[in-house]
Coordinates of C-alpha atoms in Angstrom, one line a residue:
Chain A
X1 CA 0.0 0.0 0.0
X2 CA 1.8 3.2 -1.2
X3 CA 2.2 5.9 1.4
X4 CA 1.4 9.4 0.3
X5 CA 3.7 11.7 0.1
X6 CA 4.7 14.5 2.9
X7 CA 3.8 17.7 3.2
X8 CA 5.6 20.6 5.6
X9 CA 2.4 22.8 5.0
X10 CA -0.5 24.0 3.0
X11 CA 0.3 26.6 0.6
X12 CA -0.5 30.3 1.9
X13 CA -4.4 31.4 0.9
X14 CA -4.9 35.2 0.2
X15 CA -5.0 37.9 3.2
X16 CA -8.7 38.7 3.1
X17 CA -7.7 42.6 4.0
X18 CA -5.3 43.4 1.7
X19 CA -4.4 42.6 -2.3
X20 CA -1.0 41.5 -1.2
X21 CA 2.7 42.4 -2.9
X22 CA 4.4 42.9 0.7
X23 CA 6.4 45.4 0.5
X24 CA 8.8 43.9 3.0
X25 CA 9.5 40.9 1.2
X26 CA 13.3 40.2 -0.4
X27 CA 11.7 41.1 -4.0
X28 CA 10.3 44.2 -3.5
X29 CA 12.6 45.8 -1.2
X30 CA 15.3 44.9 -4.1
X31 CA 12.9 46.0 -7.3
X32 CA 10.7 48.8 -6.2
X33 CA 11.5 51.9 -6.7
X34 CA 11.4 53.8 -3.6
X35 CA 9.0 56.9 -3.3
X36 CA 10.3 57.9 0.1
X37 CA 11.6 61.7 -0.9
X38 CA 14.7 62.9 1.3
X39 CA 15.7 66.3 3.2
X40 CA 18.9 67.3 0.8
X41 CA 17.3 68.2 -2.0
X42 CA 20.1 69.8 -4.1
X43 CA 22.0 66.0 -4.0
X44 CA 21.7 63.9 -7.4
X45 CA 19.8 60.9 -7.3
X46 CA 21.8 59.0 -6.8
X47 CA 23.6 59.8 -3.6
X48 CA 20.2 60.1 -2.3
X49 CA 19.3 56.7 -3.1
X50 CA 22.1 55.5 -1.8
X51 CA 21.7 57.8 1.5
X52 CA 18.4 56.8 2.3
X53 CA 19.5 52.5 1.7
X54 CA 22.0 53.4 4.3
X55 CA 19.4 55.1 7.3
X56 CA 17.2 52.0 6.3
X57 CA 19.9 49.6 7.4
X58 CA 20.7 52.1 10.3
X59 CA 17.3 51.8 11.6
X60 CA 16.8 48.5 10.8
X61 CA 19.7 47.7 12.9
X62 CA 18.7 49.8 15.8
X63 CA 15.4 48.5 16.5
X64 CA 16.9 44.7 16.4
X65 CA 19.1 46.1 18.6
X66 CA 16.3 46.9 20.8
X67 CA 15.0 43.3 20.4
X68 CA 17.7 41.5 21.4
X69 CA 18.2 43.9 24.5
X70 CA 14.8 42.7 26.2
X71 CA 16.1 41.3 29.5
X72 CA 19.5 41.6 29.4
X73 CA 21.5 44.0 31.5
X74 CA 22.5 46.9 30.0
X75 CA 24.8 49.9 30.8
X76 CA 23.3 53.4 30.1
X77 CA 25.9 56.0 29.7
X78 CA 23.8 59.2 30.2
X79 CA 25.1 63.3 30.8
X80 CA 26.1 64.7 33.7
X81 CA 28.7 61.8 34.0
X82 CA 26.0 59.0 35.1
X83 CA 26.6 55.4 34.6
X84 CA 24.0 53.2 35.6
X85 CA 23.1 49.5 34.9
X86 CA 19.8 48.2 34.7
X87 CA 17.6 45.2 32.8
X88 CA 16.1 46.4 29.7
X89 CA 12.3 46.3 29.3
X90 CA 11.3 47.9 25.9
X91 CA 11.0 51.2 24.5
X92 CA 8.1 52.8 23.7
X93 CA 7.0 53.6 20.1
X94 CA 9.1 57.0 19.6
X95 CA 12.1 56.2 21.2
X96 CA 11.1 58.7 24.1
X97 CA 11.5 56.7 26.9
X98 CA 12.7 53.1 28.1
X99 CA 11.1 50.7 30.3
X100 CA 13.5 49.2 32.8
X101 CA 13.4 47.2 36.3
X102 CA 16.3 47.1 38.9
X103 CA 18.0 50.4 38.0
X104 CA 21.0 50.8 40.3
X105 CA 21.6 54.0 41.0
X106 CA 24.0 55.5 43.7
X107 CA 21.3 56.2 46.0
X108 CA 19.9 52.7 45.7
X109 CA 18.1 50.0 43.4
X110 CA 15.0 51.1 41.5
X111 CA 12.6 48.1 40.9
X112 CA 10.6 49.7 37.7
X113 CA 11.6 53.0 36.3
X114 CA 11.7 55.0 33.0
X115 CA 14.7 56.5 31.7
X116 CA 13.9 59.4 29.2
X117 CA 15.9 58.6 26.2
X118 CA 17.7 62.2 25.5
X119 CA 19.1 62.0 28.6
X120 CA 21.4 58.6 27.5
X121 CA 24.3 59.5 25.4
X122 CA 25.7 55.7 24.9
X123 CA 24.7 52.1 25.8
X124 CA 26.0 48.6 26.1
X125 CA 25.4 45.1 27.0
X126 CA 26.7 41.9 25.9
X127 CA 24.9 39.6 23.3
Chain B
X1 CA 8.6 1.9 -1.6
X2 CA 5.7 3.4 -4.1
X3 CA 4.8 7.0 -3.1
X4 CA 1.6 8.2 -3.7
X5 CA 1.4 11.6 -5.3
X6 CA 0.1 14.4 -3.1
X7 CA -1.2 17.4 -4.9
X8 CA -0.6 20.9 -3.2
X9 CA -4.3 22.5 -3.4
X10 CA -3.9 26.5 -3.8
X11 CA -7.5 27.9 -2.9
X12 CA -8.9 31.4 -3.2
X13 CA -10.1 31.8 -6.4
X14 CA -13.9 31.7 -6.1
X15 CA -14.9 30.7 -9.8
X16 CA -13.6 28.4 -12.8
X17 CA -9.7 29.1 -13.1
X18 CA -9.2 29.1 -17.0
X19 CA -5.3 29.8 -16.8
X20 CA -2.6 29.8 -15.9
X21 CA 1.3 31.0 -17.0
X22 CA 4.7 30.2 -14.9
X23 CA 7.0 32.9 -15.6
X24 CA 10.8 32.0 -16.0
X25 CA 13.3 31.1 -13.0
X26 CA 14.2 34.8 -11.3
X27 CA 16.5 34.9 -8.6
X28 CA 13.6 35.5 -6.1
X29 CA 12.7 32.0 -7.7
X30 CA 9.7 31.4 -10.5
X31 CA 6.4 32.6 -10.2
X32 CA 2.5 31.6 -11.2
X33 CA -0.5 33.7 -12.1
X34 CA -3.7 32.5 -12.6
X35 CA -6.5 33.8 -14.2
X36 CA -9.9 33.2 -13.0
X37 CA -14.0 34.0 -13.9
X38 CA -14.1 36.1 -10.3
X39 CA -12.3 38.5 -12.4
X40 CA -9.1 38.5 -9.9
X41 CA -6.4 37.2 -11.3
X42 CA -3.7 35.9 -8.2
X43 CA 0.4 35.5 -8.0
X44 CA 2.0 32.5 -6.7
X45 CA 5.1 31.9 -5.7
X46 CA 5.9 29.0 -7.9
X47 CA 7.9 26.2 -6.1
X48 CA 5.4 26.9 -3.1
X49 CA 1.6 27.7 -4.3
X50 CA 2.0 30.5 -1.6
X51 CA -0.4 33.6 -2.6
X52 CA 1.7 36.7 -3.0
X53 CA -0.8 39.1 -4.2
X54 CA -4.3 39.6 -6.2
X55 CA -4.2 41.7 -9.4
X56 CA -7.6 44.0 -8.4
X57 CA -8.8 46.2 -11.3
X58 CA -10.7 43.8 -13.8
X59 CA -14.2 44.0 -14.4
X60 CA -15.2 41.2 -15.9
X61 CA -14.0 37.1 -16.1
X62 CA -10.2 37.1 -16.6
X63 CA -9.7 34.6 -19.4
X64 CA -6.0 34.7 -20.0
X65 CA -2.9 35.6 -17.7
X66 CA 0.7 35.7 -18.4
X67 CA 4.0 36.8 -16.9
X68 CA 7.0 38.3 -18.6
X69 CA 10.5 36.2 -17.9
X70 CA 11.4 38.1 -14.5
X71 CA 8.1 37.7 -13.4
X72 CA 8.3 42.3 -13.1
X73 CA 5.2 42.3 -15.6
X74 CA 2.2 41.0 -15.7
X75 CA -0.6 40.8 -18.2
X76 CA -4.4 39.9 -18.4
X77 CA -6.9 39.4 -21.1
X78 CA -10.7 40.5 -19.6
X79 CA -13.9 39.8 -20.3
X80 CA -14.7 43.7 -19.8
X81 CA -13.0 44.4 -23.3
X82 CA -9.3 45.1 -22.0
X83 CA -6.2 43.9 -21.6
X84 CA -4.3 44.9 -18.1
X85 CA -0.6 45.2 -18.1
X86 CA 0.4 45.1 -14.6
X87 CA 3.6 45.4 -12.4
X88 CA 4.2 42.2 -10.8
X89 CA 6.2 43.4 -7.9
X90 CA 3.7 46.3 -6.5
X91 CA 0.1 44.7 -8.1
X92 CA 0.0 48.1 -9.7
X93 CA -2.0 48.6 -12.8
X94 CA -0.1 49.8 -15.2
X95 CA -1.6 50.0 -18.3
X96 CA -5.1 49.5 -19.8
X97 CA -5.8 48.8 -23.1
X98 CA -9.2 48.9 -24.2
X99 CA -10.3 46.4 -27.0
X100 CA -13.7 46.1 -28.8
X101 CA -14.7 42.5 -27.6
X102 CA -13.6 40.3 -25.4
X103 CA -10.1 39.5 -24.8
X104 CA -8.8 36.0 -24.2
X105 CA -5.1 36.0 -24.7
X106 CA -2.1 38.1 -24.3
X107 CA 1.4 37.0 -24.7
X108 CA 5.1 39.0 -24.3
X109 CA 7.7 39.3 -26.5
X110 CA 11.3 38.1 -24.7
X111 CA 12.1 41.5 -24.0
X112 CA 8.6 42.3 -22.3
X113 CA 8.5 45.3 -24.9
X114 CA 5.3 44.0 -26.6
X115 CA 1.6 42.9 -25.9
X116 CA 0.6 40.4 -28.5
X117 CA -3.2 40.6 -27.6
X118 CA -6.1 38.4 -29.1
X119 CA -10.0 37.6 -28.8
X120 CA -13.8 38.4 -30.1
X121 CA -13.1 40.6 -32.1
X122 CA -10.8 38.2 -34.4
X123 CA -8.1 40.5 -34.4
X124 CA -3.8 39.9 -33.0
X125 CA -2.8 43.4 -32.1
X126 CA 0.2 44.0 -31.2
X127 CA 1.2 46.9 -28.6
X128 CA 4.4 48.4 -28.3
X129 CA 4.5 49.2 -24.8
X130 CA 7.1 52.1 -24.3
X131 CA 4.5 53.8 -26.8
X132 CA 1.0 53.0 -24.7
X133 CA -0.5 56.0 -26.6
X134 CA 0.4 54.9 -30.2
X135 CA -2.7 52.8 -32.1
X136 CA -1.5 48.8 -32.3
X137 CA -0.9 46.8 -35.1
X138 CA -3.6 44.8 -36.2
X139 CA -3.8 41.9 -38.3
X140 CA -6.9 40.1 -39.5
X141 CA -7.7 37.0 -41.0
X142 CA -9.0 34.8 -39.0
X143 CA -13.1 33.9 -39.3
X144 CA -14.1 33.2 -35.8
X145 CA -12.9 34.6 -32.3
X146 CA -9.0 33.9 -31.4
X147 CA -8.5 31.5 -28.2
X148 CA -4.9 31.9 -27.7
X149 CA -2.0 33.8 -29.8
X150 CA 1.6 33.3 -29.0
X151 CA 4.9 34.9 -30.1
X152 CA 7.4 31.9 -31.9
X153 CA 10.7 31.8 -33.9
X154 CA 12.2 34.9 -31.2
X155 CA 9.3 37.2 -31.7
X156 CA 9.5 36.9 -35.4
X157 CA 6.2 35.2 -36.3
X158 CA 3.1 35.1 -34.5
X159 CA 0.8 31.7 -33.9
X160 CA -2.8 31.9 -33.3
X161 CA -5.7 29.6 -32.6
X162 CA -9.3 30.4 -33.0
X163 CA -12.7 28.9 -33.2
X164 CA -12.9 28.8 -37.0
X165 CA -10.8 25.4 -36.4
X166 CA -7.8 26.8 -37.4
X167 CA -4.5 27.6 -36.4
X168 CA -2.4 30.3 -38.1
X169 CA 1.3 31.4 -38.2
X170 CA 1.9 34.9 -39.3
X171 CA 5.2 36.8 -40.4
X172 CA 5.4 40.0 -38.2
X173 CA 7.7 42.5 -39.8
X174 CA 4.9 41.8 -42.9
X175 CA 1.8 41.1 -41.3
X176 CA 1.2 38.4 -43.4
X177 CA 0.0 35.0 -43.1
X178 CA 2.5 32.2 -43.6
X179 CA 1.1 29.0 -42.8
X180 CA -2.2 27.2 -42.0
X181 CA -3.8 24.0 -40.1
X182 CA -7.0 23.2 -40.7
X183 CA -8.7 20.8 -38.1
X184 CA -12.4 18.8 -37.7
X185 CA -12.9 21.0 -34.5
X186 CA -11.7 23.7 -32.6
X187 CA -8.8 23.3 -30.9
X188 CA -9.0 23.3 -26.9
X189 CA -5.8 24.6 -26.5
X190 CA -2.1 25.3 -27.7
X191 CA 2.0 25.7 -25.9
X192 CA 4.5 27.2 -27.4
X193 CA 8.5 25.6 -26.7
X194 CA 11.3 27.7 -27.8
X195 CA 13.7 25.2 -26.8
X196 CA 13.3 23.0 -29.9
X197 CA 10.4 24.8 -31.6
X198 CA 7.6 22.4 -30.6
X199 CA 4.0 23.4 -30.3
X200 CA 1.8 21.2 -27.8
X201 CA -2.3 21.3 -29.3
X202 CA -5.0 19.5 -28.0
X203 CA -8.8 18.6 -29.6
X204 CA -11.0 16.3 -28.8
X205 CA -9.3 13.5 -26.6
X206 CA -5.8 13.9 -28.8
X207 CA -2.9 16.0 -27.9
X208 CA -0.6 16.2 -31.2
X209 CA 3.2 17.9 -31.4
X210 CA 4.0 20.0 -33.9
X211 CA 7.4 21.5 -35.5
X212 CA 6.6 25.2 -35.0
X213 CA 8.3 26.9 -37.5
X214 CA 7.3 24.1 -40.3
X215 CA 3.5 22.9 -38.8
X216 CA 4.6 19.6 -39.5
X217 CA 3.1 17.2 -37.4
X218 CA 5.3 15.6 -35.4
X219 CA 3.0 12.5 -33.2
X220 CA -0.5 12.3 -31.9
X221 CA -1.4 11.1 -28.7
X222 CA -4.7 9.7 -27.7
X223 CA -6.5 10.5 -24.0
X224 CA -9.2 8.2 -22.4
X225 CA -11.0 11.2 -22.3
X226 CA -11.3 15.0 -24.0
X227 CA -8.6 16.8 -23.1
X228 CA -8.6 20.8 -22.5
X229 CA -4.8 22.0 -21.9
X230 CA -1.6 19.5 -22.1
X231 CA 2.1 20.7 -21.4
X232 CA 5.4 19.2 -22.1
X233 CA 8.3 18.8 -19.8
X234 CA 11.0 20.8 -20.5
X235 CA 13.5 18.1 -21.0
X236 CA 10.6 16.6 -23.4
X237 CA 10.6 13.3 -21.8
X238 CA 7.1 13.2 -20.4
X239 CA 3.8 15.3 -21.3
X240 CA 0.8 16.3 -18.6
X241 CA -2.6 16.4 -19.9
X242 CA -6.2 17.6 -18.0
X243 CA -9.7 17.5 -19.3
X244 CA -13.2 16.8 -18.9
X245 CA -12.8 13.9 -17.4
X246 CA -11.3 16.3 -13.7
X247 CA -8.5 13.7 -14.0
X248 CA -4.7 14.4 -14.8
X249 CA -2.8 12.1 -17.2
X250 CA 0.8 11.6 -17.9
X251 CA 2.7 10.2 -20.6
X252 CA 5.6 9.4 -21.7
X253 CA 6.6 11.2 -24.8
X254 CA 8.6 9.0 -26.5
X255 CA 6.5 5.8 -26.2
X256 CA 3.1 7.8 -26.2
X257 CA 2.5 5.6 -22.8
X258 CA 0.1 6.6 -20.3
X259 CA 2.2 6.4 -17.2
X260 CA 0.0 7.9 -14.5
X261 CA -3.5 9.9 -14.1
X262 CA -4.2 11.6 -10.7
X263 CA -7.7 12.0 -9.5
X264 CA -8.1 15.3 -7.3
X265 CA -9.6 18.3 -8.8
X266 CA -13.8 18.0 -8.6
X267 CA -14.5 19.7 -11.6
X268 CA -13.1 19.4 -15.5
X269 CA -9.5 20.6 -15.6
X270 CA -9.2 23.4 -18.0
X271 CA -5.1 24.6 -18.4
X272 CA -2.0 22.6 -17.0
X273 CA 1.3 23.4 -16.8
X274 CA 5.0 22.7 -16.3
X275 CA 6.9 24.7 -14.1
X276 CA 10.1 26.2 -15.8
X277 CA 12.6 23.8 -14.1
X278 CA 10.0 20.6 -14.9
X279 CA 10.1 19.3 -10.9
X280 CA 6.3 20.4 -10.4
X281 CA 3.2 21.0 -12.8
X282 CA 0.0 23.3 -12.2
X283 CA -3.6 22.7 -13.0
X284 CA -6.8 24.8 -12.5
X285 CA -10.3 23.8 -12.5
X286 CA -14.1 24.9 -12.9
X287 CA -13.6 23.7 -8.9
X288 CA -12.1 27.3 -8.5
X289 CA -8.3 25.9 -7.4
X290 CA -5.1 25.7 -9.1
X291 CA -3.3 22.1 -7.6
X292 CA 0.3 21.7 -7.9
X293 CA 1.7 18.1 -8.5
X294 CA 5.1 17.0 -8.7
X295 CA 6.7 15.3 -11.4
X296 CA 9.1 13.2 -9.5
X297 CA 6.2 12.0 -6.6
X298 CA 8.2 11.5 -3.4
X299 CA 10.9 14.3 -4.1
X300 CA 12.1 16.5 -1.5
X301 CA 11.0 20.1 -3.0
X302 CA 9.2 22.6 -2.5
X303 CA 6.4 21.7 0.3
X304 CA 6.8 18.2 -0.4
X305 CA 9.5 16.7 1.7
X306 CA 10.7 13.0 1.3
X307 CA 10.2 10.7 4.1
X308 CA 12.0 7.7 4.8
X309 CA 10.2 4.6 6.0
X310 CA 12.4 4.8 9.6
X311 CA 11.6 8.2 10.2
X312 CA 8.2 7.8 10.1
X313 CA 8.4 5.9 13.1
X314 CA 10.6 8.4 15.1
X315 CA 9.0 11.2 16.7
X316 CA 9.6 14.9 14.9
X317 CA 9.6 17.8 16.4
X318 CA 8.9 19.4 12.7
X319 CA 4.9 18.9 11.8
X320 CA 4.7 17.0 8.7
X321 CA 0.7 16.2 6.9
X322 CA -0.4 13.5 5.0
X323 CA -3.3 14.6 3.3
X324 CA -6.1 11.8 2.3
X325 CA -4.9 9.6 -0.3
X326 CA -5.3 10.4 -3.7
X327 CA -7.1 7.1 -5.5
X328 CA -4.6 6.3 -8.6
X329 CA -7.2 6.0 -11.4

């Protein structure tokens, strides 16, 4: 009695809210021409293409930072010559603040607290 | 130990599907589009079945569909008198071009730089498509409305098919006609192969090979049952074939053997298809779905993934399905 053959999955249906065409996926990012219009407006083209690819990967790199950060000690090098350590949380949508719990600061350990983002000049952890 | 053949089903479509076109191998991989009556013709990822996107602007049923080699354009014949050029990446419409009847074909030239468009209204027109505004060529001749026209011999001659039982081949540069087949009835469907100039035409319950730049007939090949669309492998060793009958056939091309017919779709099976590296073909039905079957059945590719007897046993962490078997006719 032949067995059928495996499958890892069902092919993908359609999304019933939109038409499709990611615009995240490989192909487009590569194809599309991007509409996103940039500050410098005397620059050719060309630089600015190649400007805005590189704030793209910037960003893009910066919020996967944030990811892997979530729970993991980080250092927070902030003005007025403060150092302090704490576990990272998650930051809210504008980059304005982040969440943190066990803050050491030199007057003590702060269980939850919010550090407001313009004050932190640097910060590190280990992967 | 004998596999039995698991079709991928792609749903979504809500009405008959009566195309379908793979475009060629991209580095993002190859690509499907079907056209369908609901009068939303849909992208696939090829190897996969996975939906990418839904081409919304039609009208009317969507009777032919077609992608350009990249898979970057796209373009679909309507019931609602045009012809859509599209941008494959985006789903953008980018070009209308309104006809007088309906239109039931539309074919690229290798560059993507022309529309070869045909239907109702008995006419090919061809569009040059860096000039959108300019009128299109037309050439007439044939009696009856045109089923499916296709560029041959690198873009230099035209073949057509139409209900007046006929199919054509046309010189482009003159507009003429060069050669003609005559047949007892109309012919269901045709495929063009550049790779060896071979054109794939089915009537009745026959599927016959032709030389495409001679019209010689090449072999005839009889079905147990009438046969709507049939599709060579690339390497030319086997042929698929799907009809009234909802069942899909296989032969071998050299010996004209039946090797295999698959039972699966629930309704009459109107276009089949080889994908451009021959390891999986595509069907679409008046059940509304396109299923994807692969040519070597037990082959690790795609979704399908190869299973050894001993590791069937074994606990995996990955989930693998087994759908219900498929009854071998």
């Amino acid at each position: 009695m032949a067995t059928p053959v495996s499958v890892l999955r069902l092919p993908k249906g359609p999304d019933p809210n939109s038409r499709g065409f990611d615009p995240n996926s490989p192909r487009f990012v590569a194809l599309c021409r991007t509409s996103i219009s940039t500050s410098a407006a005397e620059a050719d083209a060309k630089e600015l293409q190649r400007e805005q690819r590189a704030r793209s990967a910037l960003r893009e790199r910066f919020l996967r930072c944030l990811l892997t950060m979530t729970n993991k000690k980080v250092q927070f090098h902030m003005h007025e010559k403060v150092d302090v350590e704490a576990t990272f949380g998650a930051s809210d949508i504008d980059v304005l603040n982040f969440q943190v719990s066990d803050l050491h600061t030199p007057i003590g350990v702060q269980k939850e607290a919010l550090i407001r983002c313009q004050d932190v000049i640097s910060f590190t952890f280990d992967m | 130990m004998a596999m039995r053949q698991t079709p991928l089903t792609c749903s979504g479509h809500t009405r008959p599907v009566v195309d379908l076109a793979f475009s060629g191998i991209t580095p993002f991989g190859y690509f499907l589009i079907s056209a369908c009556k609901d009068g939303k013709p849909m992208l696939r990822q090829g190897d996969t079945g996975d939906w990418i996107g839904t081409f919304l602007g039609h009208k009317g049923a969507v009777w032919g569909a077609t992608l350009n080699t990249d898979a970057t354009k796209a373009a679909t014949a309507a019931a609602d008198f045009t012809a859509k050029v599209w941008d494959a990446v985006s789903g953008d419409e980018v070009l209308s071009l309104a006809h007088k009847h309906i239109v039931k074909s539309v074919n690229f030239t290798q560059d993507s730089n022309c529309l070869l468009t045909a239907g109702n209204d008995k006419l090919l027109r061809i569009y040059d498509l860096s000039q959108p505004e300019a009128p299109s060529q037309e050439i007439a001749g044939h009696s009856a409305a045109i089923k499916k026209a296709l560029w041959c011999n690198n873009d230099k001659q035209i073949l057509s098919a139409a209900d007046d039982k006929t199919i054509r081949l046309w010189d482009r540069s003159s507009m003429q006609e060069v050669k003609m087949l005559t047949f007892e009835t109309s012919v269901s469907s045709m495929e063009y192969m550049a790779d060896g100039e071979l054109l794939v035409i089915t009537y009745g319950k026959t599927i016959a090979f032709y030389n495409a730049l001679s019209l010689e007939l090449i072999k005839t090949v009889e079905a147990p049952a009438p046969i709507n669309s049939a599709s060579l492998h690339p390497e030319k060793d086997f042929f698929v074939a799907g009809g009234e009958d909802f069942k899909l056939y296989k032969f071998d091309y050299s010996t004209k053997e039946e090797l295999e017919s698959y039972k699966g779709h629930f309704g009459p099976v109107h276009c089949v298809r080889f994908s451009p590296d021959g390891e999986l073909y595509a069907s679409g039905s008046e059940d509304g779905t396109l299923r994807l079957w692969q040519t070597a059945v037990g082959k690790t590719y795609g979704l399908w993934k190869c299973v050894l007897p001993e590791d069937l046993a074994t606990e995996n962490s990955e989930q693998l399905y087994s759908s219900t078997p498929e009854i071998k006719a």
